[in-house]
Amino acid sequence: MNLRRQGSVVFIVTYISWAISIVVLSYWNTIRGLIRLATLDEYSYLLAVPIIIAYIGFKRISGLNMKLTISMQSIAFSLLLISISSYLYMMSWTSELTLEIQALSLILMFWAFTALILSFETLAKIKNIIILSLLIAPIPRVILDYMAASLSRIVAEVVAAITNAELIIGTSIMLKTLGPNGETIVFEIGPACSGIISLMGFVIGLPLILDYIHSAEVSRERKVLAATISSISLLILLFLGNIARIVLIILSGRIWGLDTAMTVFHTTPSIILTVITVI
């Protein structure tokens, strides 16, 4: 590495560190909101997203010849992103999606500072990282609730067919079966059992799969085919894994009772499935 390249790297690191500091200070309440949201099960994927972005970003940037430039075009583009970011931030206060819109504003503001010193050619080379950074914005709750409600019914119908449990659909979706002593046991298939939490593993796993496929030295057609098959396979694995988990809970309730089913077989398979998904 020559002195010029070393100087460029030092400047980029210093500048980006400064930009991150400015963005963090400006959006501190938004960041705190994202951290609190990430403590919820259905949004726990947000904890892994920054790590994945950093991992993939480091891999892409490390072998990239970064071209630094400050031109009228870069200044104009940066100001455009700042304007859009500021508009989104102001709009967030009158929207029901306050945190989601502020997160998008935060992302655009960071890339506005970055775009100020990078050429369009360099930005084009890291477009995948820019797109990936949008995952920091949480999925709106209304979408997650709709997906959870739809998945709950599908999961309950499949599990009922496999286990011969009675399906009860009312204000909530439940499966009724008999315990070891002939007592009636009722399991509610709520959002936590719908597979929506496991499905969020798709958000974590897909970028890693696509990055691995992108790095492979094969034709574009084979990359597209591999990406399609891998994405579908991941979704099917997550769905079947959750079905197997609920079936295990129902069967364990019949054999050992409700307490054993809910304490051992309800928690442990969830942890195992999550680990498998991330791997």
PDB file of N, CA and C in Angstrom, residues 177-183 185 187 246-262 265:
ATOM      1  N   THR A 177     -56.671 -30.609  22.336  1.00  0.00           N
ATOM      2  CA  THR A 177     -56.343 -32.033  22.350  1.00  0.00           C
ATOM      3  C   THR A 177     -56.512 -32.561  23.776  1.00  0.00           C
ATOM      4  N   LEU A 178     -56.235 -33.834  23.982  1.00  0.00           N
ATOM      5  CA  LEU A 178     -56.362 -34.451  25.299  1.00  0.00           C
ATOM      6  C   LEU A 178     -54.987 -34.723  25.893  1.00  0.00           C
ATOM      7  N   GLY A 179     -54.871 -34.523  27.210  1.00  0.00           N
ATOM      8  CA  GLY A 179     -53.625 -34.755  27.919  1.00  0.00           C
ATOM      9  C   GLY A 179     -53.464 -36.208  28.315  1.00  0.00           C
ATOM     10  N   PRO A 180     -52.410 -36.534  29.044  1.00  0.00           N
ATOM     11  CA  PRO A 180     -52.133 -37.928  29.431  1.00  0.00           C
ATOM     12  C   PRO A 180     -53.196 -38.528  30.330  1.00  0.00           C
ATOM     13  N   ASN A 181     -53.932 -37.719  31.065  1.00  0.00           N
ATOM     14  CA  ASN A 181     -54.967 -38.212  31.972  1.00  0.00           C
ATOM     15  C   ASN A 181     -56.366 -37.964  31.419  1.00  0.00           C
ATOM     16  N   GLY A 182     -56.448 -37.662  30.136  1.00  0.00           N
ATOM     17  CA  GLY A 182     -57.743 -37.442  29.504  1.00  0.00           C
ATOM     18  C   GLY A 182     -58.276 -36.033  29.661  1.00  0.00           C
ATOM     19  N   GLU A 183     -57.491 -35.168  30.293  1.00  0.00           N
ATOM     20  CA  GLU A 183     -57.935 -33.789  30.468  1.00  0.00           C
ATOM     21  C   GLU A 183     -57.799 -33.010  29.160  1.00  0.00           C
ATOM     22  N   ILE A 185     -56.659 -30.084  26.849  1.00  0.00           N
ATOM     23  CA  ILE A 185     -55.555 -29.129  26.776  1.00  0.00           C
ATOM     24  C   ILE A 185     -55.769 -28.250  25.546  1.00  0.00           C
ATOM     25  N   PHE A 187     -54.161 -25.160  23.218  1.00  0.00           N
ATOM     26  CA  PHE A 187     -52.984 -24.365  22.849  1.00  0.00           C
ATOM     27  C   PHE A 187     -53.436 -23.217  21.943  1.00  0.00           C
ATOM     28  N   ILE A 246     -44.386 -26.801  16.539  1.00  0.00           N
ATOM     29  CA  ILE A 246     -45.740 -26.811  17.093  1.00  0.00           C
ATOM     30  C   ILE A 246     -46.259 -28.239  17.224  1.00  0.00           C
ATOM     31  N   VAL A 247     -45.959 -29.092  16.239  1.00  0.00           N
ATOM     32  CA  VAL A 247     -46.357 -30.496  16.323  1.00  0.00           C
ATOM     33  C   VAL A 247     -45.723 -31.150  17.554  1.00  0.00           C
ATOM     34  N   LEU A 248     -44.449 -30.841  17.796  1.00  0.00           N
ATOM     35  CA  LEU A 248     -43.754 -31.390  18.964  1.00  0.00           C
ATOM     36  C   LEU A 248     -44.419 -30.936  20.258  1.00  0.00           C
ATOM     37  N   ILE A 249     -44.859 -29.681  20.290  1.00  0.00           N
ATOM     38  CA  ILE A 249     -45.521 -29.156  21.491  1.00  0.00           C
ATOM     39  C   ILE A 249     -46.844 -29.886  21.731  1.00  0.00           C
ATOM     40  N   ILE A 250     -47.637 -30.057  20.656  1.00  0.00           N
ATOM     41  CA  ILE A 250     -48.925 -30.745  20.791  1.00  0.00           C
ATOM     42  C   ILE A 250     -48.735 -32.188  21.264  1.00  0.00           C
ATOM     43  N   LEU A 251     -47.807 -32.897  20.634  1.00  0.00           N
ATOM     44  CA  LEU A 251     -47.582 -34.300  20.993  1.00  0.00           C
ATOM     45  C   LEU A 251     -47.025 -34.446  22.405  1.00  0.00           C
ATOM     46  N   SER A 252     -46.133 -33.546  22.791  1.00  0.00           N
ATOM     47  CA  SER A 252     -45.579 -33.608  24.151  1.00  0.00           C
ATOM     48  C   SER A 252     -46.651 -33.293  25.183  1.00  0.00           C
ATOM     49  N   GLY A 253     -47.610 -32.428  24.810  1.00  0.00           N
ATOM     50  CA  GLY A 253     -48.729 -32.150  25.711  1.00  0.00           C
ATOM     51  C   GLY A 253     -49.591 -33.369  25.917  1.00  0.00           C
ATOM     52  N   ARG A 254     -49.794 -34.154  24.875  1.00  0.00           N
ATOM     53  CA  ARG A 254     -50.578 -35.384  24.994  1.00  0.00           C
ATOM     54  C   ARG A 254     -49.880 -36.420  25.873  1.00  0.00           C
ATOM     55  N   ILE A 255     -48.557 -36.481  25.737  1.00  0.00           N
ATOM     56  CA  ILE A 255     -47.809 -37.531  26.433  1.00  0.00           C
ATOM     57  C   ILE A 255     -47.445 -37.133  27.863  1.00  0.00           C
ATOM     58  N   TRP A 256     -46.930 -35.911  28.047  1.00  0.00           N
ATOM     59  CA  TRP A 256     -46.413 -35.500  29.358  1.00  0.00           C
ATOM     60  C   TRP A 256     -47.222 -34.392  30.035  1.00  0.00           C
ATOM     61  N   GLY A 257     -48.142 -33.806  29.335  1.00  0.00           N
ATOM     62  CA  GLY A 257     -48.954 -32.767  29.949  1.00  0.00           C
ATOM     63  C   GLY A 257     -48.574 -31.368  29.504  1.00  0.00           C
ATOM     64  N   LEU A 258     -49.423 -30.413  29.868  1.00  0.00           N
ATOM     65  CA  LEU A 258     -49.279 -29.028  29.407  1.00  0.00           C
ATOM     66  C   LEU A 258     -48.013 -28.372  29.934  1.00  0.00           C
ATOM     67  N   ASP A 259     -47.707 -28.592  31.227  1.00  0.00           N
ATOM     68  CA  ASP A 259     -46.544 -27.919  31.820  1.00  0.00           C
ATOM     69  C   ASP A 259     -45.253 -28.290  31.105  1.00  0.00           C
ATOM     70  N   THR A 260     -45.059 -29.576  30.853  1.00  0.00           N
ATOM     71  CA  THR A 260     -43.843 -30.018  30.158  1.00  0.00           C
ATOM     72  C   THR A 260     -43.781 -29.455  28.746  1.00  0.00           C
ATOM     73  N   ALA A 261     -44.918 -29.474  28.062  1.00  0.00           N
ATOM     74  CA  ALA A 261     -44.962 -28.969  26.679  1.00  0.00           C
ATOM     75  C   ALA A 261     -44.589 -27.499  26.606  1.00  0.00           C
ATOM     76  N   MET A 262     -45.068 -26.707  27.560  1.00  0.00           N
ATOM     77  CA  MET A 262     -44.851 -25.260  27.502  1.00  0.00           C
ATOM     78  C   MET A 262     -43.506 -24.837  28.064  1.00  0.00           C
ATOM     79  N   PHE A 265     -40.553 -27.997  25.694  1.00  0.00           N
ATOM     80  CA  PHE A 265     -40.671 -28.140  24.248  1.00  0.00           C
ATOM     81  C   PHE A 265     -41.117 -26.853  23.551  1.00  0.00           C
TER      82      PHE A 265
END
